[in-house]
Structure formats: C-alpha cells, structure tokens
Coordinates of C-alpha atoms and ligand atoms in Angstrom, one line a residue:
M98 CA -8.1 -10.4 8.9
N99 CA -5.8 -8.7 6.2
R100 CA -6.8 -10.3 2.7
R101 CA -3.4 -10.1 1.4
N102 CA -1.5 -12.0 3.8
F103 CA -4.0 -14.5 4.5
F104 CA -4.2 -15.1 0.6
T105 CA -0.2 -15.0 0.6
G106 CA -0.5 -17.9 2.7
A107 CA -3.2 -19.8 1.3
A108 CA -2.9 -23.5 0.9
A109 CA -1.5 -25.0 -2.1
A110 CA -4.4 -25.7 -4.8
T111 CA -5.9 -28.9 -5.1
G112 CA -8.0 -28.5 -8.0
G113 CA -10.5 -30.3 -6.1
A114 CA -13.7 -29.4 -4.6
L115 CA -14.7 -25.8 -4.1
L116 CA -16.3 -24.4 -0.9
A117 CA -17.3 -21.0 -1.1
R118 CA -19.6 -18.4 0.7
M119 CA -20.2 -15.2 1.1
V120 CA -18.6 -13.4 3.7
P121 CA -20.2 -10.5 5.5
T122 CA -17.4 -8.4 6.2
A123 CA -17.0 -4.6 5.5
R124 CA -15.4 -3.8 2.2
A125 CA -12.5 -3.3 2.2
A126 CA -10.8 0.2 3.2
E127 CA -8.0 0.2 1.1
P128 CA -5.6 3.4 1.5
G129 CA -7.0 6.1 -0.9
M130 CA -10.2 4.0 -2.4
K131 CA -13.2 5.7 -1.8
A132 CA -16.6 4.6 -3.5
T133 CA -19.8 6.7 -3.1
S134 CA -21.6 3.8 -4.6
T135 CA -23.8 1.9 -2.6
G136 CA -22.2 -1.9 -4.1
T137 CA -22.4 -5.0 -1.7
T138 CA -18.8 -6.7 -2.6
T139 CA -17.2 -7.1 -0.1
P140 CA -13.9 -9.1 -1.2
F141 CA -13.7 -12.9 -1.4
V142 CA -12.1 -14.3 1.8
P143 CA -11.7 -18.4 1.5
P144 CA -13.2 -19.8 4.9
A145 CA -10.5 -21.2 7.4
D146 CA -11.2 -24.9 5.9
W147 CA -10.6 -23.8 2.0
K148 CA -8.9 -26.3 0.5
G149 CA -9.6 -24.7 -3.3
Y150 CA -7.1 -22.5 -5.6
K151 CA -4.7 -20.4 -4.5
P152 CA -6.5 -17.0 -4.7
V153 CA -4.9 -14.1 -7.1
I154 CA -3.7 -10.5 -5.4
T155 CA -5.2 -7.6 -7.2
P156 CA -3.2 -4.9 -5.8
N157 CA -5.5 -2.0 -5.3
G158 CA -8.6 -4.1 -5.5
L159 CA -10.0 -7.6 -4.6
T160 CA -11.6 -10.4 -5.8
L161 CA -16.0 -10.7 -6.5
P162 CA -17.6 -13.0 -4.1
F163 CA -19.6 -16.1 -5.2
K164 CA -21.7 -18.5 -3.2
M165 CA -22.2 -22.2 -4.4
V166 CA -26.1 -22.8 -5.4
N167 CA -27.0 -26.4 -6.3
G168 CA -23.3 -26.7 -8.0
V169 CA -23.5 -23.5 -9.8
K170 CA -20.9 -20.5 -9.1
V171 CA -23.1 -17.8 -8.6
Y172 CA -21.6 -14.0 -8.7
H173 CA -23.7 -10.5 -9.0
L174 CA -21.9 -7.9 -11.0
V175 CA -23.5 -4.0 -10.6
A176 CA -22.8 -1.5 -13.7
E177 CA -22.4 1.8 -11.9
S178 CA -20.9 5.1 -11.2
V179 CA -18.5 4.8 -8.8
T180 CA -16.0 8.3 -7.4
H181 CA -12.6 7.1 -7.8
E182 CA -9.5 8.2 -6.4
F183 CA -6.4 7.8 -8.8
A184 CA -3.6 9.1 -6.9
P185 CA -4.0 11.3 -3.6
G186 CA -5.5 14.6 -5.4
L187 CA -6.6 13.5 -8.1
V188 CA -10.4 12.0 -7.5
A189 CA -13.2 11.2 -10.8
E190 CA -16.5 10.6 -11.4
C191 CA -16.1 7.2 -13.5
W192 CA -18.2 3.9 -13.7
G193 CA -17.2 0.5 -12.5
Y194 CA -18.8 -2.3 -11.0
N195 CA -19.7 -3.0 -7.2
G196 CA -18.6 0.1 -6.2
R197 CA -14.7 -0.3 -7.5
V198 CA -13.1 1.0 -10.4
H199 CA -12.0 -1.4 -12.2
G200 CA -14.4 -4.0 -11.1
P201 CA -13.5 -6.7 -8.9
T202 CA -11.6 -9.9 -9.9
I203 CA -13.9 -12.9 -10.8
E204 CA -11.8 -15.9 -10.2
A205 CA -13.5 -19.5 -11.0
V206 CA -11.7 -22.9 -11.6
E207 CA -11.8 -24.7 -15.1
G208 CA -14.4 -26.9 -15.5
D209 CA -17.0 -24.6 -13.2
H210 CA -20.5 -23.9 -14.0
V211 CA -21.0 -20.0 -13.4
R212 CA -23.8 -18.0 -12.9
I213 CA -23.4 -14.4 -13.4
Y214 CA -26.2 -12.1 -12.7
V215 CA -25.3 -7.9 -14.2
T216 CA -27.2 -5.1 -12.4
N217 CA -27.3 -1.7 -14.5
R218 CA -27.5 0.9 -12.0
L219 CA -26.5 3.3 -14.6
S220 CA -28.3 5.8 -16.6
A221 CA -26.9 3.8 -20.2
P222 CA -27.5 0.5 -21.5
T223 CA -24.7 -2.1 -21.3
T224 CA -24.0 -5.1 -21.7
V225 CA -20.4 -7.7 -20.2
H226 CA -18.7 -9.3 -22.4
W227 CA -16.5 -12.3 -21.2
H228 CA -12.6 -11.7 -23.1
G229 CA -10.8 -14.6 -24.2
I230 CA -13.4 -16.7 -22.2
L231 CA -15.1 -19.7 -24.6
L232 CA -18.4 -19.9 -24.4
P233 CA -21.7 -20.3 -26.0
S234 CA -22.1 -17.4 -28.8
G235 CA -25.9 -16.0 -26.7
M236 CA -23.4 -15.7 -23.8
D237 CA -21.1 -13.4 -25.4
G238 CA -22.1 -10.1 -24.2
V239 CA -21.8 -8.2 -27.5
G240 CA -25.4 -5.4 -27.7
G241 CA -27.0 -5.7 -30.5
V242 CA -25.1 -8.6 -31.8
S243 CA -25.3 -11.5 -28.9
Q244 CA -28.2 -10.2 -26.9
K245 CA -30.2 -7.4 -26.1
A246 CA -28.6 -4.3 -24.1
I247 CA -29.3 -4.4 -20.3
Q248 CA -31.3 -1.4 -19.7
P249 CA -30.8 0.6 -16.8
G250 CA -32.8 -1.1 -14.2
E251 CA -32.6 -4.6 -15.3
T252 CA -30.6 -7.5 -14.0
F253 CA -29.4 -9.9 -16.7
K254 CA -28.1 -13.6 -16.4
Y255 CA -25.0 -14.6 -18.0
E256 CA -24.3 -18.9 -17.4
F257 CA -22.0 -20.7 -18.8
T258 CA -18.8 -23.5 -18.0
L259 CA -15.8 -22.7 -18.1
K260 CA -13.7 -24.9 -20.7
Q261 CA -10.2 -23.7 -20.2
H262 CA -7.9 -22.3 -18.0
G263 CA -5.4 -18.9 -17.7
T264 CA -6.0 -14.9 -17.5
Y265 CA -9.0 -13.2 -18.8
M266 CA -11.2 -10.0 -19.1
Y267 CA -14.3 -8.9 -19.0
H268 CA -15.7 -5.5 -20.2
S269 CA -18.7 -3.8 -21.5
H270 CA -19.6 -4.0 -25.0
H271 CA -22.6 -1.8 -25.4
D272 CA -21.2 1.7 -26.1
E273 CA -17.7 0.7 -26.1
M274 CA -15.6 3.5 -25.9
T275 CA -17.6 5.1 -23.6
Q276 CA -18.7 3.2 -21.2
M277 CA -14.7 1.3 -21.3
Q278 CA -12.9 4.5 -21.0
L279 CA -14.8 5.3 -18.1
G280 CA -13.6 2.3 -16.2
M281 CA -16.4 -0.5 -16.8
I282 CA -13.1 -3.3 -17.3
G283 CA -11.9 -6.3 -15.0
L284 CA -10.1 -9.5 -14.8
F285 CA -11.3 -12.9 -15.1
V286 CA -8.9 -15.7 -14.1
V287 CA -9.9 -19.5 -14.3
H288 CA -7.7 -21.4 -12.6
P289 CA -6.8 -25.1 -13.8
K290 CA -8.8 -28.2 -12.4
N291 CA -5.5 -30.5 -13.2
P292 CA -2.4 -28.1 -12.5
S293 CA 0.9 -29.4 -14.0
K294 CA 2.9 -27.8 -11.3
P295 CA 2.6 -26.0 -7.9
P296 CA 1.1 -22.5 -7.7
P297 CA 3.1 -19.9 -7.3
D298 CA 3.6 -18.3 -4.1
R299 CA 2.5 -14.9 -5.0
D300 CA 0.1 -14.7 -7.5
Y301 CA -0.2 -10.7 -9.1
A302 CA -2.8 -9.8 -11.5
V303 CA -2.7 -6.7 -13.1
M304 CA -5.1 -4.3 -15.2
L305 CA -3.4 -1.4 -17.7
S306 CA -5.4 1.3 -19.3
E307 CA -5.6 4.7 -19.9
W308 CA -7.5 7.9 -19.5
K309 CA -8.1 11.4 -20.6
I310 CA -8.8 13.9 -17.3
E311 CA -8.6 17.3 -17.8
V312 CA -6.5 19.0 -15.0
G313 CA -9.1 20.0 -12.6
A314 CA -11.9 18.0 -14.5
R315 CA -14.1 15.5 -12.3
R316 CA -14.9 12.9 -15.1
P317 CA -13.0 11.3 -17.5
D318 CA -13.5 12.3 -21.7
P319 CA -15.0 9.3 -23.0
N320 CA -14.4 10.9 -26.1
E321 CA -11.2 11.4 -26.3
M322 CA -9.3 9.4 -29.5
T323 CA -5.5 9.9 -28.7
D324 CA -4.4 12.1 -26.3
F325 CA -4.8 10.3 -22.8
N326 CA -3.2 11.7 -19.5
V327 CA -3.3 9.7 -17.1
F328 CA -2.0 5.8 -17.0
T329 CA -2.8 3.5 -14.7
M330 CA -1.9 -0.3 -12.7
N331 CA -5.5 -1.2 -11.2
A332 CA -7.1 1.9 -11.7
R333 CA -4.3 3.8 -10.2
S334 CA -1.3 5.5 -11.3
F335 CA 2.2 5.9 -9.2
P336 CA 2.2 6.8 -6.0
G337 CA -1.1 5.4 -5.5
T338 CA -0.2 1.8 -6.7
Q339 CA 0.3 -0.6 -3.8
S340 CA 3.9 -2.4 -4.3
L341 CA 4.3 -5.7 -5.0
V342 CA 6.0 -7.4 -2.6
A343 CA 7.8 -11.1 -2.6
K344 CA 10.2 -13.1 0.3
V345 CA 13.7 -13.9 -1.3
G346 CA 13.0 -17.4 -3.1
D347 CA 9.0 -16.8 -4.2
R348 CA 8.2 -17.9 -7.5
V349 CA 6.0 -14.9 -8.7
R350 CA 3.4 -15.0 -11.3
L351 CA 2.5 -11.5 -12.6
R352 CA -0.4 -11.5 -14.8
I353 CA -1.5 -8.5 -16.9
G354 CA -4.4 -7.7 -19.1
N355 CA -4.4 -3.8 -21.0
L356 CA -8.0 -3.0 -22.2
S357 CA -6.1 0.4 -22.5
T358 CA -8.8 2.2 -25.3
M359 CA -5.4 3.2 -27.8
S360 CA -2.0 2.3 -25.8
H361 CA -0.2 -1.1 -26.2
H362 CA 2.2 -1.0 -23.4
A363 CA 6.1 -2.1 -22.6
I364 CA 5.7 -3.2 -19.1
H365 CA 9.0 -3.5 -18.0
L366 CA 10.8 -5.2 -14.3
H367 CA 14.2 -3.9 -13.1
G368 CA 16.5 -6.7 -11.6
Y369 CA 15.0 -9.7 -13.1
Y370 CA 14.2 -11.5 -16.4
F371 CA 10.9 -13.2 -16.5
K372 CA 8.9 -15.8 -19.0
V373 CA 6.3 -15.1 -20.8
V374 CA 4.6 -18.6 -19.6
A375 CA 0.6 -17.8 -20.8
T376 CA -1.5 -15.4 -23.4
D377 CA -5.3 -15.4 -23.0
G378 CA -5.5 -17.9 -25.5
G379 CA -3.4 -20.7 -23.2
E380 CA -0.3 -21.8 -21.9
I381 CA 2.6 -22.1 -23.8
P382 CA 4.8 -24.6 -23.8
E383 CA 7.9 -24.3 -22.7
A384 CA 10.0 -25.1 -25.7
G385 CA 8.4 -21.6 -26.7
Q386 CA 8.9 -19.5 -23.4
W387 CA 11.9 -17.1 -23.9
P388 CA 13.5 -14.7 -21.3
E389 CA 12.8 -10.9 -21.5
T390 CA 12.9 -8.0 -19.1
T391 CA 9.8 -6.5 -21.2
V392 CA 6.9 -7.8 -22.3
H393 CA 4.7 -6.5 -24.5
M394 CA 1.4 -5.9 -23.9
P395 CA -1.1 -5.5 -26.7
T396 CA -4.3 -4.0 -26.0
G397 CA -7.5 -6.1 -25.6
S398 CA -4.9 -9.1 -24.6
T399 CA -3.0 -10.8 -21.2
R400 CA 0.4 -12.1 -20.7
T401 CA 0.9 -13.7 -17.7
V402 CA 4.6 -13.8 -16.8
E403 CA 6.9 -15.8 -14.0
F404 CA 10.4 -15.4 -12.0
V405 CA 11.8 -16.5 -9.1
A406 CA 12.2 -13.1 -7.1
N407 CA 16.0 -14.4 -5.6
E408 CA 17.4 -10.7 -5.5
P409 CA 16.7 -8.7 -2.7
G410 CA 15.6 -4.7 -3.3
D411 CA 13.3 -2.3 -4.4
W412 CA 12.8 -3.2 -8.2
V413 CA 10.5 -0.7 -10.2
M414 CA 7.6 -2.0 -12.5
H415 CA 6.9 0.2 -15.6
C416 CA 6.0 1.1 -18.5
H417 CA 8.8 1.6 -20.8
M418 CA 6.1 4.2 -23.5
L419 CA 7.8 6.9 -21.6
H420 CA 4.7 9.5 -21.8
H421 CA 2.8 6.9 -19.8
V422 CA 4.9 7.8 -17.0
M423 CA 4.2 11.0 -17.1
T424 CA 0.6 12.3 -15.5
Q425 CA -1.5 15.2 -16.6
M426 CA -0.7 19.0 -17.1
G427 CA 2.0 20.2 -20.0
H428 CA 3.0 18.5 -22.8
T429 CA 1.9 21.2 -25.0
F430 CA 4.7 23.6 -24.5
G431 CA 7.4 24.2 -26.6
N432 CA 11.1 22.8 -26.4
L433 CA 12.6 24.7 -23.3
I434 CA 15.8 22.6 -23.5
G435 CA 19.2 24.6 -22.8
I436 CA 17.1 27.9 -22.9
N437 CA 17.6 30.7 -20.1
T438 CA 14.4 31.5 -19.1
E439 CA 14.6 34.2 -16.5
G440 CA 14.1 37.4 -18.3
L441 CA 11.0 35.6 -19.2
N442 CA 10.1 34.8 -16.2
K443 CA 10.1 38.5 -14.7
K444 CA 8.1 39.7 -17.6
I445 CA 5.4 37.0 -16.9
R446 CA 5.4 37.5 -13.0
K447 CA 3.9 40.8 -13.6
L448 CA 0.8 39.8 -15.7
V449 CA 0.8 36.3 -13.0
P450 CA 2.6 36.6 -9.8
G451 CA 5.0 33.6 -8.7
Y452 CA 5.4 32.1 -12.5
M453 CA 8.2 30.0 -13.6
V454 CA 8.5 28.4 -16.7
M455 CA 10.1 25.2 -16.2
G456 CA 11.6 22.7 -18.6
Q457 CA 15.1 24.2 -19.8
D458 CA 16.7 21.4 -17.6
G459 CA 13.8 18.3 -18.3
M460 CA 11.2 18.1 -16.5
G461 CA 12.2 15.8 -13.9
D462 CA 11.8 18.9 -11.4
M463 CA 8.2 19.2 -12.4
G464 CA 7.0 17.6 -9.2
D465 CA 9.7 18.0 -6.5
M466 CA 9.6 21.4 -6.1
G467 CA 6.5 21.7 -4.1
M468 CA 4.5 23.8 -6.3
A469 CA 1.1 23.9 -6.3
V470 CA -0.7 22.3 -9.4
P471 CA -4.1 22.6 -10.0
K472 CA -7.3 21.4 -7.8
N473 CA -7.7 17.9 -8.4
S474 CA -4.7 16.9 -10.8
L475 CA -1.4 14.9 -10.6
P476 CA 2.1 16.3 -11.1
M477 CA 3.4 15.6 -13.8
V478 CA 5.7 13.4 -12.5
G479 CA 6.4 11.4 -9.5
A480 CA 6.5 11.5 -5.8
P481 CA 9.5 11.7 -3.3
G482 CA 11.5 8.1 -2.5
Q483 CA 14.3 7.5 -0.5
H484 CA 17.2 8.7 -2.0
D485 CA 15.8 11.8 -4.4
Y486 CA 12.7 12.4 -6.3
I487 CA 11.1 10.0 -8.1
T488 CA 10.9 11.0 -12.1
M489 CA 8.5 8.9 -12.6
G490 CA 4.9 8.5 -11.8
G491 CA 1.5 7.0 -14.0
M492 CA 2.1 3.3 -15.3
F493 CA 4.5 2.5 -12.1
T494 CA 5.2 0.3 -9.5
L495 CA 7.7 -1.7 -7.0
L496 CA 8.2 -5.2 -6.4
K497 CA 9.5 -5.2 -3.0
V498 CA 11.4 -8.1 -2.6
R499 CA 13.2 -9.1 1.0
D500 CA 14.7 -12.1 3.0
E501 CA 11.5 -11.4 5.5
L502 CA 8.5 -9.6 5.2
P503 CA 6.1 -7.7 8.1
A504 CA 3.4 -10.4 9.3
D505 CA 0.6 -8.2 8.4
G506 CA 1.0 -8.4 5.0
S507 CA 1.8 -4.4 5.2
D508 CA 4.9 -2.5 2.5
P509 CA 7.9 -3.1 3.7
G510 CA 9.2 0.4 3.0
W511 CA 12.2 1.5 1.7
Y512 CA 14.7 -1.2 1.3
Q513 CA 17.9 -0.1 3.2
A514 CA 20.9 -1.3 0.6
P515 CA 23.6 -3.4 2.2
P516 CA 26.8 -1.6 2.5
G517 CA 28.9 -1.6 -0.5
T518 CA 26.1 -1.9 -2.4
Q519 CA 24.7 1.6 -3.2
A520 CA 25.7 3.9 -5.6
G521 CA 27.0 7.1 -4.7
V522 CA 29.1 10.1 -5.4
A523 CA 32.8 8.6 -6.1
P524 CA 35.2 9.4 -3.6
A525 CA 38.6 11.3 -4.8
D526 CA 40.3 9.0 -4.0
D527 CA 38.4 6.0 -6.5
L528 CA 39.3 8.7 -9.4
K529 CA 42.8 9.3 -8.7
R530 CA 43.5 5.2 -8.0
D531 CA 42.0 4.4 -11.3
G532 CA 42.9 7.2 -13.4
I533 CA 39.5 9.0 -14.3
E534 CA 40.0 12.3 -15.4
L535 CA 37.4 15.0 -14.7
P536 CA 36.7 17.3 -17.8
K537 CA 37.3 21.1 -15.8
D538 CA 34.5 23.1 -17.3
L539 CA 32.0 20.9 -14.9
P540 CA 28.7 22.9 -14.1
K541 CA 28.5 24.3 -10.5
T542 CA 27.4 21.2 -8.4
S543 CA 24.2 22.4 -6.7
T544 CA 21.7 19.7 -4.8
A545 CA 19.4 22.3 -3.8
R546 CA 16.5 23.5 -6.3
T547 CA 14.1 26.4 -4.6
S548 CA 10.7 27.5 -6.6
P549 CA 9.5 30.9 -6.1
K550 CA 7.0 32.1 -3.3
G551 CA 3.3 32.6 -4.0
E552 CA 1.4 30.5 -6.6
A553 CA 3.3 29.1 -9.1
W554 CA 2.4 26.5 -12.1
C555 CA 4.4 23.5 -13.0
G556 CA 5.1 24.0 -16.6
P557 CA 2.5 25.7 -18.7
V558 CA -0.3 28.2 -17.5
P559 CA -3.5 25.7 -17.5
P560 CA -5.4 27.2 -20.8
S561 CA -8.6 28.6 -18.0
K562 CA -5.7 30.6 -16.4
A563 CA -3.5 31.8 -18.8
P564 CA -4.3 35.9 -20.2
L565 CA -3.7 35.1 -24.1
L566 CA -1.4 37.8 -23.8
V567 CA 0.9 34.9 -21.5
K568 CA 0.5 32.7 -24.1
N569 CA 1.5 34.3 -26.7
E570 CA 4.8 36.1 -24.4
V571 CA 5.6 32.6 -24.1
T572 CA 5.4 31.8 -27.9
A573 CA 7.0 34.7 -29.5
R574 CA 10.3 34.2 -26.7
I575 CA 10.5 31.1 -27.8
K576 CA 10.6 31.8 -31.4
V577 CA 13.2 34.4 -30.8
Q578 CA 15.3 31.9 -28.7
Ligands
CU808 CU1 2.6 2.3 -21.4

C-alpha cells in the first residue's frame, strides 16, 4: 500500500483510544534512499480499522512504528551509521537512527505514556534529548547532566507521559556537534487529545538541516563551524526533495523544525500566505497570528504554519537565504561578473584541457550545461525544470496543487498553465499597442549555450586537481582586470 496515499486518505482524528501494532512490511523503498544499516524500521502504517489521529506525512521520510504493551506506547530507536543519499549524485556516510537520516518521525498523542528504547550501534557514546517535550529532568537525555551516556552496545530506556501537543524534535545530546552534524536528529509530533478543530487535509513535517561535505568526500565534516555547503529538507537537497502535493481546497498544515548547526532559515512559500499557528512552545491564539509568506526558523525551534491550497500550480518553497539554495562547489573564487574571460580560457586550457571559466554572467549556468562535476558531488545549483533550468538547489522543494491528484499518491508532474496564464516573450503587437519602446542596444538574443568538449569543471578547479600555477594565473588575471 502506498503510504502517503493511505495517510492522506486517513480518517479524521478522534482523539479517542489508540490502536497500534507493528506492521511487518518491507522497508519503504523511496527513490534514492539507500540504507546499509541493518536497522529494522518499517514505516508505521495504520491498520484498516484505525480510528486514531491522522498521521503526518514526512516527505522523503517515514513514521516510526510502535506497539502497545499494557497501555504503554513502546518505540525502539537504534542509533547507527547510515549510508545516505542527499540527491542523486551525492552519497555520504552519516549517523542516524533505524537506517535513516534523519531518524524516523515519532508520533504520539497527548496523554500517551511512551517508553522509548534507544540502542547504541555506533562506535561512540550517545544520548537522545526530547527537544521541547515537558518531562522529568532525568528523562531529558543530556549526557553528563541528566544521565550517563549510552555506551556502544548498550540500550537505554526513556519513559514519560506526554502532557502537551505540538511539533517537537529529538536529537543526540552527547558530543552534540559531531553527532547532530552527522545527522542524529528527528521530528517528534504529539497530536492533541481533544483537537480544537478538525485535522488538516494534508499534514506535512519537514526538518531543516545543514552539512559540510567536501566535494568528493564520503563523510560529512562534523568539525565545520561556519562554512556549510549542503542544505537539506528532511536530509535531502533539491532535486532530491519530494514535492508536497495538495488538492485545490485542501487545508494544509506544514510543521517545520530546524536543527541546523549554525543557521536560521527563512522558509518562503510562493503563491500563498499562511499563518504561523504554533511554535514548539504551544499553539498561538488566533488573535496573535498574523499572515506571512516567509517564516523565520531559528535553529533549535519548530514552527507550524497553515493555509488553504486554493490556487493550482507548481509553487516553490525554499529558504530565502540564497546560499542555502546552492550546493557545494565553488563559492570561493573571485567576482567575475562582467569580465571577458576568453583569453583566460585559452591559457588555462593549455594546462587543464576543457577548462572554462564560469561566473562572468552569474552562477545560473553552473548546472545546466551538462558539464561534468567531480565524483560524489552535486552541481552548485538546480536541475532541469519544465520550461528551463531551475537555478536553485539545496533547501528547495515544490508545492504541487492540482484539481485532481494521481490516485496512487504519486507526484502529479509539472503544472500545465491554462492558456493566457503563462509568462512568455512579449508579442510585437502587444508592445506596439501598449507603447513599450525597447532600448536600441539590446544584447543579441541567445537561447543556446554550449560547453567546451572534454572534461570541464563548473567554477574553480577543485583544489586536489588544480596545479598551483592555474590558481595563481586566475588570481593574477582577476587582479589585472
Ligand atoms: Cu536557509
């Protein structure tokens, strides 16, 4: 059964007694998601007679299964090494839970008594902190403060009653920089016991994070302090991010968490305004909500926004901190905007065949020229779109709103704009009619861009490949210009 389809069709929440079971299905096979872990997590699939809350949808992720034992909701997290794909082309050895990066979303209901076992399969001690959840101090999961660290091979037991509802998180709280920067984070959603309103038609959960992965490296660098170069939603970078979908008229809830090491994020949605209805401190009274198109996401926090998807289309949702919609590679070279680089190309090609200096017209063509990128790395920007190359990557996804969605819950493809609702080249007659005078010295129109044959790098030559001479040559030339 398609999980997302089932979830989006699930019954309305009742807040009543919960039925639960471990469902022995195969691990979710998501495109591009590889796990070499032997973790046993299978997605939580509510049984057919499910009358519980409406589960959230974690794009590119899944919900942790649980079982009921004498009225206690029992979960099992396994901290372990995971081979993770950020997007096709970039795979890294990370740390996560139950064969996933990030860990699976934990879901429960206010009032539940939960028991969460944590097994440590890592080579290092760890703990789990339940971020934002009100609980006894001894269950807070801070290594050294509230408990001993969980040593490799040990299994610890956390147990508490959920007194609140909302969107929270969990993460390692031992050697925090290393473990969180390697991926040991996840979302923890607590549904209300007595909902004040019906559940939304679509309830999405997205975790933001940032990474430092040197071009060609297989391991995220947990020692990085400021210069992050892979920005993710649910540990995926565009074009690896799964689109959010909604039917026209759906009420959409979007729960966003941010456990980036250093960054806040400004998550901007096109086509709509929304209201921030809750933080990890609780619901915001209606009188205190105001409309926004961008929600500021401080690190270590969650925000829940809601809107009605009443306008069909493909609407992008992305971080508006613009380095966060770029990925890896080449942010360290000089400003080449407006520089004629043909002479420089010729010189450098004597040393590095196929080299082409890029950046003199901006970074937009870094990804769309079919140029080779180093092994195990992502182009600096984007992916092919329906109409042209999309010059954003990283912390970027799409909200696809349609009158009808595929029955199997799959991605509906690109939006076909109705006639008359699509921007395009202005017809000469329209220009004339409206008295638009064009400048005489327009650049020559060119829609075809080509890259030189042979191996070529987007941006600077990777340090490992760059003879010092080339680097000096580039630097010297830029100074002369
Ligand atoms: Cu950002």
